[in-house]
Amino acid sequence: MIEFDPDRTVWAQVYDLLRQRIESGVYKERLPLPSIVHLEQELGIARQTVRKVIAKLADQGYVNAIAGKGTFVRPREDWNASGE
């Protein structure tokens, strides 16, 4: 569950949490992330927020969404945290 922090948006907190889970290996390379519904329920946030965070992670090369299959963690060498 995401805690209320008046100094940070929920989006930023979720982004940092999922990125940290990817970088630390909680979510393994080439394996799927938990579903959007699972993350929504686990973190107690809106589905749209989860989608927005996953889109940003995809832009940065952390994950790859495959329609009908899920969102998979990309290999470390593909990551580009700067978003370039």
Coordinates of C-alpha atoms in Angstrom, one line a residue:
M1 CA 0.0 0.0 0.0
I2 CA 1.3 3.4 -0.9
E3 CA 1.5 5.8 2.1
F4 CA 0.3 9.4 1.9
D5 CA 3.2 11.7 1.4
P6 CA 2.3 15.4 1.0
D7 CA 5.6 16.1 -0.6
R8 CA 5.4 13.5 -3.4
T9 CA 2.7 12.5 -5.9
V10 CA 1.3 9.0 -5.8
W11 CA 2.5 8.5 -9.3
A12 CA 6.1 9.4 -8.3
Q13 CA 5.9 7.0 -5.4
V14 CA 4.6 4.1 -7.5
Y15 CA 7.2 4.8 -10.2
D16 CA 10.1 4.8 -7.7
L17 CA 8.8 1.6 -6.1
L18 CA 8.4 -0.4 -9.3
R19 CA 11.7 0.9 -10.8
Q20 CA 13.4 -0.1 -7.5
R21 CA 11.8 -3.6 -7.7
I22 CA 13.0 -4.0 -11.2
E23 CA 16.6 -2.7 -10.5
S24 CA 17.0 -4.8 -7.4
G25 CA 15.8 -8.0 -9.1
V26 CA 12.5 -8.4 -7.2
Y27 CA 11.0 -8.5 -10.7
K28 CA 13.3 -10.7 -12.8
E29 CA 14.5 -9.9 -16.3
R30 CA 12.5 -11.5 -19.1
L31 CA 9.7 -12.4 -16.7
P32 CA 6.3 -10.6 -16.5
L33 CA 5.4 -7.9 -14.0
P34 CA 2.4 -8.6 -11.8
S35 CA -0.8 -7.7 -13.7
I36 CA -2.2 -4.1 -13.6
V37 CA -5.1 -5.4 -11.5
H38 CA -2.8 -7.0 -9.0
L39 CA -0.6 -3.9 -8.7
E40 CA -3.8 -1.7 -8.3
Q41 CA -5.0 -3.9 -5.5
E42 CA -1.6 -4.4 -3.8
L43 CA -0.8 -0.7 -3.8
G44 CA -4.3 0.6 -3.3
I45 CA -4.2 3.0 -6.2
A46 CA -6.1 3.7 -9.4
R47 CA -5.6 1.5 -12.4
Q48 CA -4.8 4.5 -14.6
T49 CA -1.9 5.4 -12.3
V50 CA -0.5 1.9 -12.7
R51 CA -0.8 2.2 -16.5
K52 CA 0.9 5.6 -16.5
V53 CA 3.8 4.3 -14.5
I54 CA 4.2 1.2 -16.7
A55 CA 4.2 3.4 -19.8
K56 CA 7.0 5.5 -18.4
L57 CA 9.0 2.4 -17.5
A58 CA 8.5 1.2 -21.0
D59 CA 9.7 4.5 -22.4
Q60 CA 12.8 4.1 -20.4
G61 CA 13.4 0.5 -21.6
Y62 CA 12.7 -1.2 -18.3
V63 CA 9.7 -3.1 -19.5
N64 CA 8.1 -4.3 -22.8
A65 CA 4.3 -4.6 -23.0
I66 CA 3.1 -7.4 -25.3
A67 CA -0.6 -7.3 -26.1
G68 CA -2.5 -10.3 -24.7
K69 CA 0.6 -11.6 -22.9
G70 CA 1.6 -9.1 -20.3
T71 CA 4.4 -6.6 -19.4
F72 CA 7.9 -8.1 -19.2
V73 CA 11.1 -6.8 -17.6
R74 CA 13.6 -6.2 -20.3
P75 CA 17.3 -7.1 -19.9
R76 CA 19.4 -4.7 -17.9
E77 CA 21.4 -3.6 -20.9
D78 CA 18.2 -2.2 -22.5
W79 CA 17.4 0.1 -19.5
N80 CA 17.7 3.8 -20.0
A81 CA 16.7 5.6 -16.8
S82 CA 17.3 9.0 -18.3
G83 CA 14.4 8.3 -20.7
E84 CA 16.5 9.2 -23.8

